[in-house]
PDB file of C-alpha atoms in Angstrom:
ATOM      1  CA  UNK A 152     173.371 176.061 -27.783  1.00  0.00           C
ATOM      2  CA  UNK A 153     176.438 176.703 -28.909  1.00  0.00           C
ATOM      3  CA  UNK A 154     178.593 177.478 -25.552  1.00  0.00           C
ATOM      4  CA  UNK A 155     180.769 174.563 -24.387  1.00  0.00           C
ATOM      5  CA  UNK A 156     178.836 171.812 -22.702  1.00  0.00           C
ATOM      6  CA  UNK A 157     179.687 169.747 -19.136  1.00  0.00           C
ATOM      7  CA  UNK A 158     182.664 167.511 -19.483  1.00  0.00           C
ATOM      8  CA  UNK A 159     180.231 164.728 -19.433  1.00  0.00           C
ATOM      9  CA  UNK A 160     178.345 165.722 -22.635  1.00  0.00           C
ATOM     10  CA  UNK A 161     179.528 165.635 -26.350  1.00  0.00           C
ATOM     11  CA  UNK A 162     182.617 164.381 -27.904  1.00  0.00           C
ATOM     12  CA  UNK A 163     185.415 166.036 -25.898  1.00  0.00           C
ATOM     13  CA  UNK A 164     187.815 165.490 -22.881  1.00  0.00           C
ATOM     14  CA  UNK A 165     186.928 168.091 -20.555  1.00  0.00           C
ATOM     15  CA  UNK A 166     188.722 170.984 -19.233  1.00  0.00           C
ATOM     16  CA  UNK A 167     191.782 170.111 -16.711  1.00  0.00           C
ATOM     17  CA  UNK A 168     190.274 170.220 -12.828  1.00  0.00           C
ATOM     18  CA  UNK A 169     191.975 170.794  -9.370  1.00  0.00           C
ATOM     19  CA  UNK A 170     192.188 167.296  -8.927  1.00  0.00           C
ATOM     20  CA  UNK A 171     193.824 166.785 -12.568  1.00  0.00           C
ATOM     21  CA  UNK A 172     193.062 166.318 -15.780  1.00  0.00           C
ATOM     22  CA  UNK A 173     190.344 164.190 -16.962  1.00  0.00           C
ATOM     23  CA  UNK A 174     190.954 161.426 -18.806  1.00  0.00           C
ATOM     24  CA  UNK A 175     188.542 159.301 -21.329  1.00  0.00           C
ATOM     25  CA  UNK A 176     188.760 155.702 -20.399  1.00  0.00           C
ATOM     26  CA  UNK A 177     187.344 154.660 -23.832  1.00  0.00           C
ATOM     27  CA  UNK A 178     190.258 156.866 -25.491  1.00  0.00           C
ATOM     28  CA  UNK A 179     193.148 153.998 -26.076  1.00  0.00           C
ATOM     29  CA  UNK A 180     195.619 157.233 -26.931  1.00  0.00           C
ATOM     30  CA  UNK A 181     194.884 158.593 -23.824  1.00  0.00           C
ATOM     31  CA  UNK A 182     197.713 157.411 -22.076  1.00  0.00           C
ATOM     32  CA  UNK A 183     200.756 158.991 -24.320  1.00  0.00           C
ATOM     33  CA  UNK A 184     203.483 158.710 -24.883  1.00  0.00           C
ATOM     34  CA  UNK A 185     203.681 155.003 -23.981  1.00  0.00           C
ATOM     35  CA  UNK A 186     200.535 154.379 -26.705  1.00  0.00           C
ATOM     36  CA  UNK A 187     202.571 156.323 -29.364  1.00  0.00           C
ATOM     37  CA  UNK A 188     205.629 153.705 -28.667  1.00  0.00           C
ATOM     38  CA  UNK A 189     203.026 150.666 -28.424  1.00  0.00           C
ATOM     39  CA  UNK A 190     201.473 151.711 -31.560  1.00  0.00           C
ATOM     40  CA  UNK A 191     204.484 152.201 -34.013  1.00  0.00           C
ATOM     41  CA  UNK A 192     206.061 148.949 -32.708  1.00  0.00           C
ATOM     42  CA  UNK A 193     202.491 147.175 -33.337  1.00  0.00           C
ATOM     43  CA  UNK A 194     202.144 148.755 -36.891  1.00  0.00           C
ATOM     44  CA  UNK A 195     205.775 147.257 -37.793  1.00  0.00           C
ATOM     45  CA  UNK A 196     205.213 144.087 -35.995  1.00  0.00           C
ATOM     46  CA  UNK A 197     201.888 143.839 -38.327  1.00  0.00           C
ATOM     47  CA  UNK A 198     202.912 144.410 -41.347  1.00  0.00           C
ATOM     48  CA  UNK A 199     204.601 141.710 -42.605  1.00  0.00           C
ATOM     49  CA  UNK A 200     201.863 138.989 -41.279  1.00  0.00           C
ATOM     50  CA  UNK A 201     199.389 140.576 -42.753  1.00  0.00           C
ATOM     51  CA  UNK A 202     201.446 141.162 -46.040  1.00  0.00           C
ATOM     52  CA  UNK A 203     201.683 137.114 -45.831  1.00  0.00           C
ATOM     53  CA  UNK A 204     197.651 136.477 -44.947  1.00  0.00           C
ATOM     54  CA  UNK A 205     197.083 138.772 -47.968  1.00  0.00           C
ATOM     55  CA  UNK A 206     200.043 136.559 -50.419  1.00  0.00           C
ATOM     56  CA  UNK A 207     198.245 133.261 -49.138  1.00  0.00           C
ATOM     57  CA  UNK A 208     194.828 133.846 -49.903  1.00  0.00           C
ATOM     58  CA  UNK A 209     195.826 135.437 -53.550  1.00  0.00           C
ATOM     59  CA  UNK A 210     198.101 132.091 -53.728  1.00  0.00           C
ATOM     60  CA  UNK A 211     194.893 129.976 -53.007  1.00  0.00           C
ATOM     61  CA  UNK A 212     192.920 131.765 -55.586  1.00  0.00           C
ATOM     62  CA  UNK A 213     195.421 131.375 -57.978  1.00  0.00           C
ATOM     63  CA  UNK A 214     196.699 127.641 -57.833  1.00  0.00           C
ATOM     64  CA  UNK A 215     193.586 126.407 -56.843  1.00  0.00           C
ATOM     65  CA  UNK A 216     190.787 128.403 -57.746  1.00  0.00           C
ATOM     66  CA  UNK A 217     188.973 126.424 -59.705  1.00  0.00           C
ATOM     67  CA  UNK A 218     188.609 123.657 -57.473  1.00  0.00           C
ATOM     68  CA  UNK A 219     187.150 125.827 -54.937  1.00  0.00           C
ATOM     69  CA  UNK A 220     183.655 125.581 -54.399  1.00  0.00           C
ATOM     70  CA  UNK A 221     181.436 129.049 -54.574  1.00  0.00           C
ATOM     71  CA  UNK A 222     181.411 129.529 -50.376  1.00  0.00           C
ATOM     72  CA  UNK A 223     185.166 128.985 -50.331  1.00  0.00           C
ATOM     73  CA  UNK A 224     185.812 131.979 -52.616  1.00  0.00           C
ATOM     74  CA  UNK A 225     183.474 133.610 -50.282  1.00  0.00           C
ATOM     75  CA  UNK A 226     185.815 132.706 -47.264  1.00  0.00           C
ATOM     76  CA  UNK A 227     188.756 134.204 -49.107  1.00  0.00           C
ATOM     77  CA  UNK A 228     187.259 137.493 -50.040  1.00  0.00           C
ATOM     78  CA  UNK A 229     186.481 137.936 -46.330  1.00  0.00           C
ATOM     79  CA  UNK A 230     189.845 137.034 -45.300  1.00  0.00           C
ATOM     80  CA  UNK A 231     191.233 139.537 -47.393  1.00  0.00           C
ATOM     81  CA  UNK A 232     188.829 142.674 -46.591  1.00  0.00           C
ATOM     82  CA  UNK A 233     189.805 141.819 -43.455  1.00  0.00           C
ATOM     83  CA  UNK A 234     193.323 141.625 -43.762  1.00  0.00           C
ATOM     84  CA  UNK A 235     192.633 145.434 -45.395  1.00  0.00           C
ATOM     85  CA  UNK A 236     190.558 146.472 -42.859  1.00  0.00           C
ATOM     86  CA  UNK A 237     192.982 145.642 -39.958  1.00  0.00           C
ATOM     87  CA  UNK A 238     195.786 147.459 -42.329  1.00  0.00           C
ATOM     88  CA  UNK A 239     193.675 150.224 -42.498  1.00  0.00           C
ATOM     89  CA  UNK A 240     193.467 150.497 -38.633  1.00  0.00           C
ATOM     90  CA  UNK A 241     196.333 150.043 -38.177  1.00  0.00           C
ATOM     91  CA  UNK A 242     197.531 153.261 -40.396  1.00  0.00           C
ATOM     92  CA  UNK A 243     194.777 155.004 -39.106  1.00  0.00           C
ATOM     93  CA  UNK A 244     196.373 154.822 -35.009  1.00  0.00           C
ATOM     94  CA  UNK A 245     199.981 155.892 -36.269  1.00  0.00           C
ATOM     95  CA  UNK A 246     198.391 158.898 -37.996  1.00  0.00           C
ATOM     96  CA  UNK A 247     196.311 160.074 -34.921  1.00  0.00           C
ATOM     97  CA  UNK A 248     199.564 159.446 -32.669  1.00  0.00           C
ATOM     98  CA  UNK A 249     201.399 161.591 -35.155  1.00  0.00           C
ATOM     99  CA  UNK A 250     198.437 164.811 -34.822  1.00  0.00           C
ATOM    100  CA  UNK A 251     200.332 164.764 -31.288  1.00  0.00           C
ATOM    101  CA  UNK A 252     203.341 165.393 -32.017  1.00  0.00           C
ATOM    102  CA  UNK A 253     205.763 168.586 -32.603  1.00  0.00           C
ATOM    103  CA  UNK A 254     204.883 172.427 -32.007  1.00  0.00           C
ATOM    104  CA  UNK A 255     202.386 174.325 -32.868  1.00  0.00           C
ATOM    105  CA  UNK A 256     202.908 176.498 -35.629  1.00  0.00           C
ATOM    106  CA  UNK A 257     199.948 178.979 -34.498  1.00  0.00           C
ATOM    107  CA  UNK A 258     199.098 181.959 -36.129  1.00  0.00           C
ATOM    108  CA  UNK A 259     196.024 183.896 -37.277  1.00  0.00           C
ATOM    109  CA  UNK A 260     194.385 182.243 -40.168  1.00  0.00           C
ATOM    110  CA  UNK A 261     190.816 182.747 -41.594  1.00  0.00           C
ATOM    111  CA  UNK A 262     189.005 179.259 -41.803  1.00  0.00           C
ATOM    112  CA  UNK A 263     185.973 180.559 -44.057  1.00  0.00           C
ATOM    113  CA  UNK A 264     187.954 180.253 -47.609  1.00  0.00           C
ATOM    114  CA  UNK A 265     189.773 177.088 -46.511  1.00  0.00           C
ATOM    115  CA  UNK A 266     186.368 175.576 -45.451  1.00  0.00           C
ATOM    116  CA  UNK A 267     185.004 176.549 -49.287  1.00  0.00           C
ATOM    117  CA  UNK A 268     187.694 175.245 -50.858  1.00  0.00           C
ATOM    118  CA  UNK A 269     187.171 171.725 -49.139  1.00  0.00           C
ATOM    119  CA  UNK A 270     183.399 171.805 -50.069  1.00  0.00           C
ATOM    120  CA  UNK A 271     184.830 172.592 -53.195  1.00  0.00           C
ATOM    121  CA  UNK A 272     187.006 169.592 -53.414  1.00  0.00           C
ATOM    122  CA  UNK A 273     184.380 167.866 -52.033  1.00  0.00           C
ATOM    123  CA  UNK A 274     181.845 168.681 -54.897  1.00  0.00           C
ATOM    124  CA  UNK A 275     184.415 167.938 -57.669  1.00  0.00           C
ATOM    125  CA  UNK A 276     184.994 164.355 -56.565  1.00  0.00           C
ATOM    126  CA  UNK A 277     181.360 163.334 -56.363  1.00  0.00           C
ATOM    127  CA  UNK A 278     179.687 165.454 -59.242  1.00  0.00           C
ATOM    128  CA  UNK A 279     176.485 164.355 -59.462  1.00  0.00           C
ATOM    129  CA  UNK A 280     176.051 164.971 -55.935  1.00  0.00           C
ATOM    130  CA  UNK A 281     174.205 168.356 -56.115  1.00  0.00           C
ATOM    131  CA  UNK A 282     174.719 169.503 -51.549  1.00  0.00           C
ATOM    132  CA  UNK A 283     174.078 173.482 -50.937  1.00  0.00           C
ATOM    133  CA  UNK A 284     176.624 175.160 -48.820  1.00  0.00           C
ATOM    134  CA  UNK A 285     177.090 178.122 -46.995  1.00  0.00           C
ATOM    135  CA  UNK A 286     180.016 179.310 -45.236  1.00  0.00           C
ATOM    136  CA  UNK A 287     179.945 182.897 -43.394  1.00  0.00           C
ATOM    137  CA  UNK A 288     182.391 185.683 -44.264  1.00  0.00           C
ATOM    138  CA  UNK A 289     185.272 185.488 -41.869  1.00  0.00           C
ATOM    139  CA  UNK A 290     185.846 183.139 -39.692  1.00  0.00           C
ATOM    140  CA  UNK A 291     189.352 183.877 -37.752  1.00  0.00           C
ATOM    141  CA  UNK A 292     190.773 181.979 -35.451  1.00  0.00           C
ATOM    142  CA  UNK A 293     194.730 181.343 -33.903  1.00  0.00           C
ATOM    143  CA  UNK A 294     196.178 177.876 -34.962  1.00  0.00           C
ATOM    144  CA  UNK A 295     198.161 176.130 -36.770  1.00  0.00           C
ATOM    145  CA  UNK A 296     197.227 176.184 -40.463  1.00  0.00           C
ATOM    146  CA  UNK A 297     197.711 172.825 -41.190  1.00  0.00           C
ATOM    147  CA  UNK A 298     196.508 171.068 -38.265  1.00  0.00           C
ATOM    148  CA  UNK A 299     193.748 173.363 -38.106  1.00  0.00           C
ATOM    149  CA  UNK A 300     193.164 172.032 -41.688  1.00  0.00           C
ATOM    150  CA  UNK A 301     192.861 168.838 -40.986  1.00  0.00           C
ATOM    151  CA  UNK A 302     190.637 169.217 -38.549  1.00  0.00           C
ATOM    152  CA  UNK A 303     187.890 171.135 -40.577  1.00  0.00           C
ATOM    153  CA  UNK A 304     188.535 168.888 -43.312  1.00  0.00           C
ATOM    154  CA  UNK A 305     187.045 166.005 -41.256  1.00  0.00           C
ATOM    155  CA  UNK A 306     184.029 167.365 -40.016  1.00  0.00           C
ATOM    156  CA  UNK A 307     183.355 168.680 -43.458  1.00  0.00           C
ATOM    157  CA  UNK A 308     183.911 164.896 -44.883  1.00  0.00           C
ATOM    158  CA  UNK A 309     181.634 163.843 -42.533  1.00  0.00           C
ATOM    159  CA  UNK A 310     179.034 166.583 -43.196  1.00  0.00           C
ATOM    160  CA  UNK A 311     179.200 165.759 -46.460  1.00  0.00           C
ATOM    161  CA  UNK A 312     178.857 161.926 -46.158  1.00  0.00           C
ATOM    162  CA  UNK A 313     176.140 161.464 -43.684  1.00  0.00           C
ATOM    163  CA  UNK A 314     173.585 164.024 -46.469  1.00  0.00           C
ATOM    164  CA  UNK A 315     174.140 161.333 -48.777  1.00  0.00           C
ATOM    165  CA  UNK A 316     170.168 160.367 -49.146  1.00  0.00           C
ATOM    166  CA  UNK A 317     169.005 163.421 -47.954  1.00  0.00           C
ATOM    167  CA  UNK A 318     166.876 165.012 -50.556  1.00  0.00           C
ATOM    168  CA  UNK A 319     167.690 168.404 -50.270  1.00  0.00           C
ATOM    169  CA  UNK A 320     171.378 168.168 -48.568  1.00  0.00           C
ATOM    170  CA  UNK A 321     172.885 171.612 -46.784  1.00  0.00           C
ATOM    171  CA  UNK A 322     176.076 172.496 -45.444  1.00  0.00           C
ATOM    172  CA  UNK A 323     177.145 175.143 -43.403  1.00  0.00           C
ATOM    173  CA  UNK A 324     179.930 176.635 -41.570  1.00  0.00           C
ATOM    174  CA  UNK A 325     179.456 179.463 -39.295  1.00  0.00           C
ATOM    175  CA  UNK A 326     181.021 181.109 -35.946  1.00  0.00           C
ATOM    176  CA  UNK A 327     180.063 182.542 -32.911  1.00  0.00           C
ATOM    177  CA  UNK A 328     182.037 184.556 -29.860  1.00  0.00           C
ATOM    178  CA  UNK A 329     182.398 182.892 -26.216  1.00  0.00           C
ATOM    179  CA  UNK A 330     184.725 185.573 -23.964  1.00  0.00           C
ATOM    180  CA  UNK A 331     188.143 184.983 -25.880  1.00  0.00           C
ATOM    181  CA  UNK A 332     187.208 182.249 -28.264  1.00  0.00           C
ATOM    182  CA  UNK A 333     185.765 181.350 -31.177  1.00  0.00           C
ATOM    183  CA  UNK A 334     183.228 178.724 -31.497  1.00  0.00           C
ATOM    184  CA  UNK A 335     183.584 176.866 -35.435  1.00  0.00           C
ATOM    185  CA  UNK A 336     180.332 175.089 -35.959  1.00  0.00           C
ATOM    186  CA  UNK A 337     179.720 172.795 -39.262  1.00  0.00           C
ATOM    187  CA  UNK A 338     176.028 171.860 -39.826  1.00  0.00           C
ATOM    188  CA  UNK A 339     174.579 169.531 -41.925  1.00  0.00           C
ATOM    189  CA  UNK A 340     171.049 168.188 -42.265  1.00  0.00           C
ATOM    190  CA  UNK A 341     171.718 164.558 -42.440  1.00  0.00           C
ATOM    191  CA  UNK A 342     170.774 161.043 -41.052  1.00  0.00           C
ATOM    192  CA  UNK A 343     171.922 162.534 -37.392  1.00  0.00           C
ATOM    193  CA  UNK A 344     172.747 160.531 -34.213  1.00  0.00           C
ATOM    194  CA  UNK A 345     171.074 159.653 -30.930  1.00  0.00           C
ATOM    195  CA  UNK A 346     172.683 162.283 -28.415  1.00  0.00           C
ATOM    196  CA  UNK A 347     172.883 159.253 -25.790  1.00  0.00           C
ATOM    197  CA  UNK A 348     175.712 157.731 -27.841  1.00  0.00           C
ATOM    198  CA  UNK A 349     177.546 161.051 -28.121  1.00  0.00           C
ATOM    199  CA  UNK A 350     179.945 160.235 -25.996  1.00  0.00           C
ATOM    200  CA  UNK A 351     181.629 157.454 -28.658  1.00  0.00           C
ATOM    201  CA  UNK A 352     182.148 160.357 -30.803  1.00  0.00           C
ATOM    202  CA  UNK A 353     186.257 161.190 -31.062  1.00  0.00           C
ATOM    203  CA  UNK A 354     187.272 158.230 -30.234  1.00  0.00           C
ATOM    204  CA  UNK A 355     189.059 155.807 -32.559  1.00  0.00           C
ATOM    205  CA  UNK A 356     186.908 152.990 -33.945  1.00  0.00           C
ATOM    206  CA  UNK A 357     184.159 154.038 -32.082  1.00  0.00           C
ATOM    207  CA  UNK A 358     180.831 154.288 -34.749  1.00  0.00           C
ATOM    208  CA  UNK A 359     177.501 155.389 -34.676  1.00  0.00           C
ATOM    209  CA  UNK A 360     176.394 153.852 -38.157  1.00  0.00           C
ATOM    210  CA  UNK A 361     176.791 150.738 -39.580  1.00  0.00           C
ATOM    211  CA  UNK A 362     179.735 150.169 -42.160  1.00  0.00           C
ATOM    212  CA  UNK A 363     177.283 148.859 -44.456  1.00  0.00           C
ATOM    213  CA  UNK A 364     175.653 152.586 -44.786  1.00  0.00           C
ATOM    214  CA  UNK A 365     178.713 154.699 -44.068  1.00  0.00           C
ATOM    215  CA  UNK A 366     182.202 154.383 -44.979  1.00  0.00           C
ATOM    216  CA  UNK A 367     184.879 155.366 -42.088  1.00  0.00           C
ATOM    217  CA  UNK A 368     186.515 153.722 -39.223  1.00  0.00           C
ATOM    218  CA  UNK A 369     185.483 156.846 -37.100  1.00  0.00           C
ATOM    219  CA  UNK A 370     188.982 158.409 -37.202  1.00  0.00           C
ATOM    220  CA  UNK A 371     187.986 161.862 -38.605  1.00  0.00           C
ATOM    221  CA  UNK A 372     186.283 162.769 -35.467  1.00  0.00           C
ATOM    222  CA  UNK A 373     189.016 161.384 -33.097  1.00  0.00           C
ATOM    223  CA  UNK A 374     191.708 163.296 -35.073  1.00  0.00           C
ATOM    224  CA  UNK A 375     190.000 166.252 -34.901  1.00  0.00           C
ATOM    225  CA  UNK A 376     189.015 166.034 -31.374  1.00  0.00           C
ATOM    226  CA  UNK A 377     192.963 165.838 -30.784  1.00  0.00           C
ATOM    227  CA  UNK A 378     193.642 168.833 -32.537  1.00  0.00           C
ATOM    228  CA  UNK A 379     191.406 170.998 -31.287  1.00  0.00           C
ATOM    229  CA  UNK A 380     192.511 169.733 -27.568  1.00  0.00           C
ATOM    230  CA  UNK A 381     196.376 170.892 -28.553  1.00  0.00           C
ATOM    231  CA  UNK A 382     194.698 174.534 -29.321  1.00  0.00           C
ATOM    232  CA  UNK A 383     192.934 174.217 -25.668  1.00  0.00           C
ATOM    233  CA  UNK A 384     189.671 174.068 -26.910  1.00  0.00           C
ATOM    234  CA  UNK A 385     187.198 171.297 -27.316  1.00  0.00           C
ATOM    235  CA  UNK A 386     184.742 169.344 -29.755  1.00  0.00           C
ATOM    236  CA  UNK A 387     181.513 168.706 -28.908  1.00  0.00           C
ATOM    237  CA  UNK A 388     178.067 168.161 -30.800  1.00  0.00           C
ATOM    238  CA  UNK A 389     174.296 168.477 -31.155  1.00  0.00           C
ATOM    239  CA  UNK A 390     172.022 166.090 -32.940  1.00  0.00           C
ATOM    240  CA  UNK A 391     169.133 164.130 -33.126  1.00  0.00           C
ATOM    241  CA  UNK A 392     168.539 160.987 -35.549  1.00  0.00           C
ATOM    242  CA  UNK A 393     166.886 162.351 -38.562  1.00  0.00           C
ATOM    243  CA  UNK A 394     167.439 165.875 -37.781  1.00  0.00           C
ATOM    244  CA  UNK A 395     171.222 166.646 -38.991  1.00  0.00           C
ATOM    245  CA  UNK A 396     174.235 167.275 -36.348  1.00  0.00           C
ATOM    246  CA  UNK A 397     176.429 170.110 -36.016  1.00  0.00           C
ATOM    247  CA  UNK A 398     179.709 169.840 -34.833  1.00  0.00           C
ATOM    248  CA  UNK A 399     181.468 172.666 -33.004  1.00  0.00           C
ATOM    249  CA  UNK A 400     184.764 173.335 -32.208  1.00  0.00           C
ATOM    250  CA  UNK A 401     185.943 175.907 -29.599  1.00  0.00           C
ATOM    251  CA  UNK A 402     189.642 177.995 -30.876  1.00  0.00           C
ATOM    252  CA  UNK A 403     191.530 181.099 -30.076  1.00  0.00           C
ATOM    253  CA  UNK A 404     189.965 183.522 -31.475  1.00  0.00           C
ATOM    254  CA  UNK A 405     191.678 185.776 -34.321  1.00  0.00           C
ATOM    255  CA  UNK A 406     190.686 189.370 -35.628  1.00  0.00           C
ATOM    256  CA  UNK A 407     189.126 189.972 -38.794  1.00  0.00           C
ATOM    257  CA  UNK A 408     191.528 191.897 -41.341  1.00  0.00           C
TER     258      UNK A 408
END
């Protein structure tokens, strides 16, 4: 199946209706641009206490180290990966409030060499990771380059992260027609999801995997779920645990040279 499915299904917002548009009630952007103000005055608000948890428990370490039992040196490496994790989330919501922003720069652009030259990238930062790829000849859509970018760049990352353990890893990109749009779907054959869950796909924080296993605070998928909904298309997937997932992303379609 690759053809866009209900609004209920997959990762995406679906398309506007008669009554309005719909709105995810798990999606704390949803309601813009109030959230984008919220969020840039909670990210400076946040900085400096968490500068000061993270100057505290180095302090206590420091000056009084070694009169700290074993557990308490526990306790203060948890206070400070959490002190980093909340930084990190923090970053994370003024970058996705920033995907919405500005005009789109569209114009046609050909996704297959930019999607090789991620796996590329990809490859050269973990190299004895040995993942087969395949990416079709031509893939043109209408976008913005750089948004557009970003967006394949996540689903590749997370194609390429959730084969880790697999013993014979694959990646693929390939495309497909639906009336004037082009359907971008990434495959992989890794650990997969349960398809009941789908629905806390693309949307910040929300994970399917335990941090232990996977890295990620589960903001590649919401970014990319927000740029493809500025192109007027949508993300959606199909997957089963054990069986891979392949994401697939719905864009104006371009014209091959």
């Amino acid at each position: 199946m690759t053809s866009p499915p209900p609004p209920w299904q997959g990762v995406a917002i679906g398309p506007p209706l008669a009554g309005g548009p719909l709105v995810d009630p798990d999606d704390p952007l949803a309601a813009e641009p109030a959230v984008e103000t919220f969020t840039q005055a909670i990210s400076h608000d946040l900085r400096a206490p968490l500068r000061a948890i993270e100057g505290y428990a180095q302090a206590l370490v420091e000056d009084f180290g070694e009169c700290l039992p074993p557990e308490a040196h526990e306790f203060v490496r948890r206070i400070r990966q959490a002190r980093r994790t909340a930084e990190e989330r923090v970053e994370a919501l003024v970058g996705l409030t920033r995907v919405g922003r500005g005009a789109l720069q569209a114009s046609p652009i050909d996704l297959a060499p930019l999607a090789r030259r991620i796996l590329a990238d990809l490859a050269r930062a973990e190299p004895a990771r040995r993942v087969a790829t395949r990416v079709a000849d031509g893939l043109p859509v209408v976008g913005d380059p750089a948004l557009l970018g970003i967006a394949l760049e996540n689903l590749l990352t997370n194609a390429w992260k959730f084969t880790r353990g697999v013993p014979s890893p694959l990646i693929s990109v390939g495309s497909t027609r639906a009336d004037r749009s082009a359907i971008i779907s990434v495959c992989d054959n890794g650990v997969g999801f349960d398809m009941r869950h789908a629905h806390r796909l693309g949307v910040p924080f929300q994970r399917l995997h335990a941090s232990e296993a996977f890295e990620g605070l589960g903001m590649g998928l919401a970014s990319a779920r927000r740029i493809v909904e500025r192109h007027g298309g949508r993300l959606w997937a199909e997957s089963a645990p054990g069986e891979g997932a392949t994401f697939h992303m719905s864009l104006p379609a371009g014209s091959v040279p």
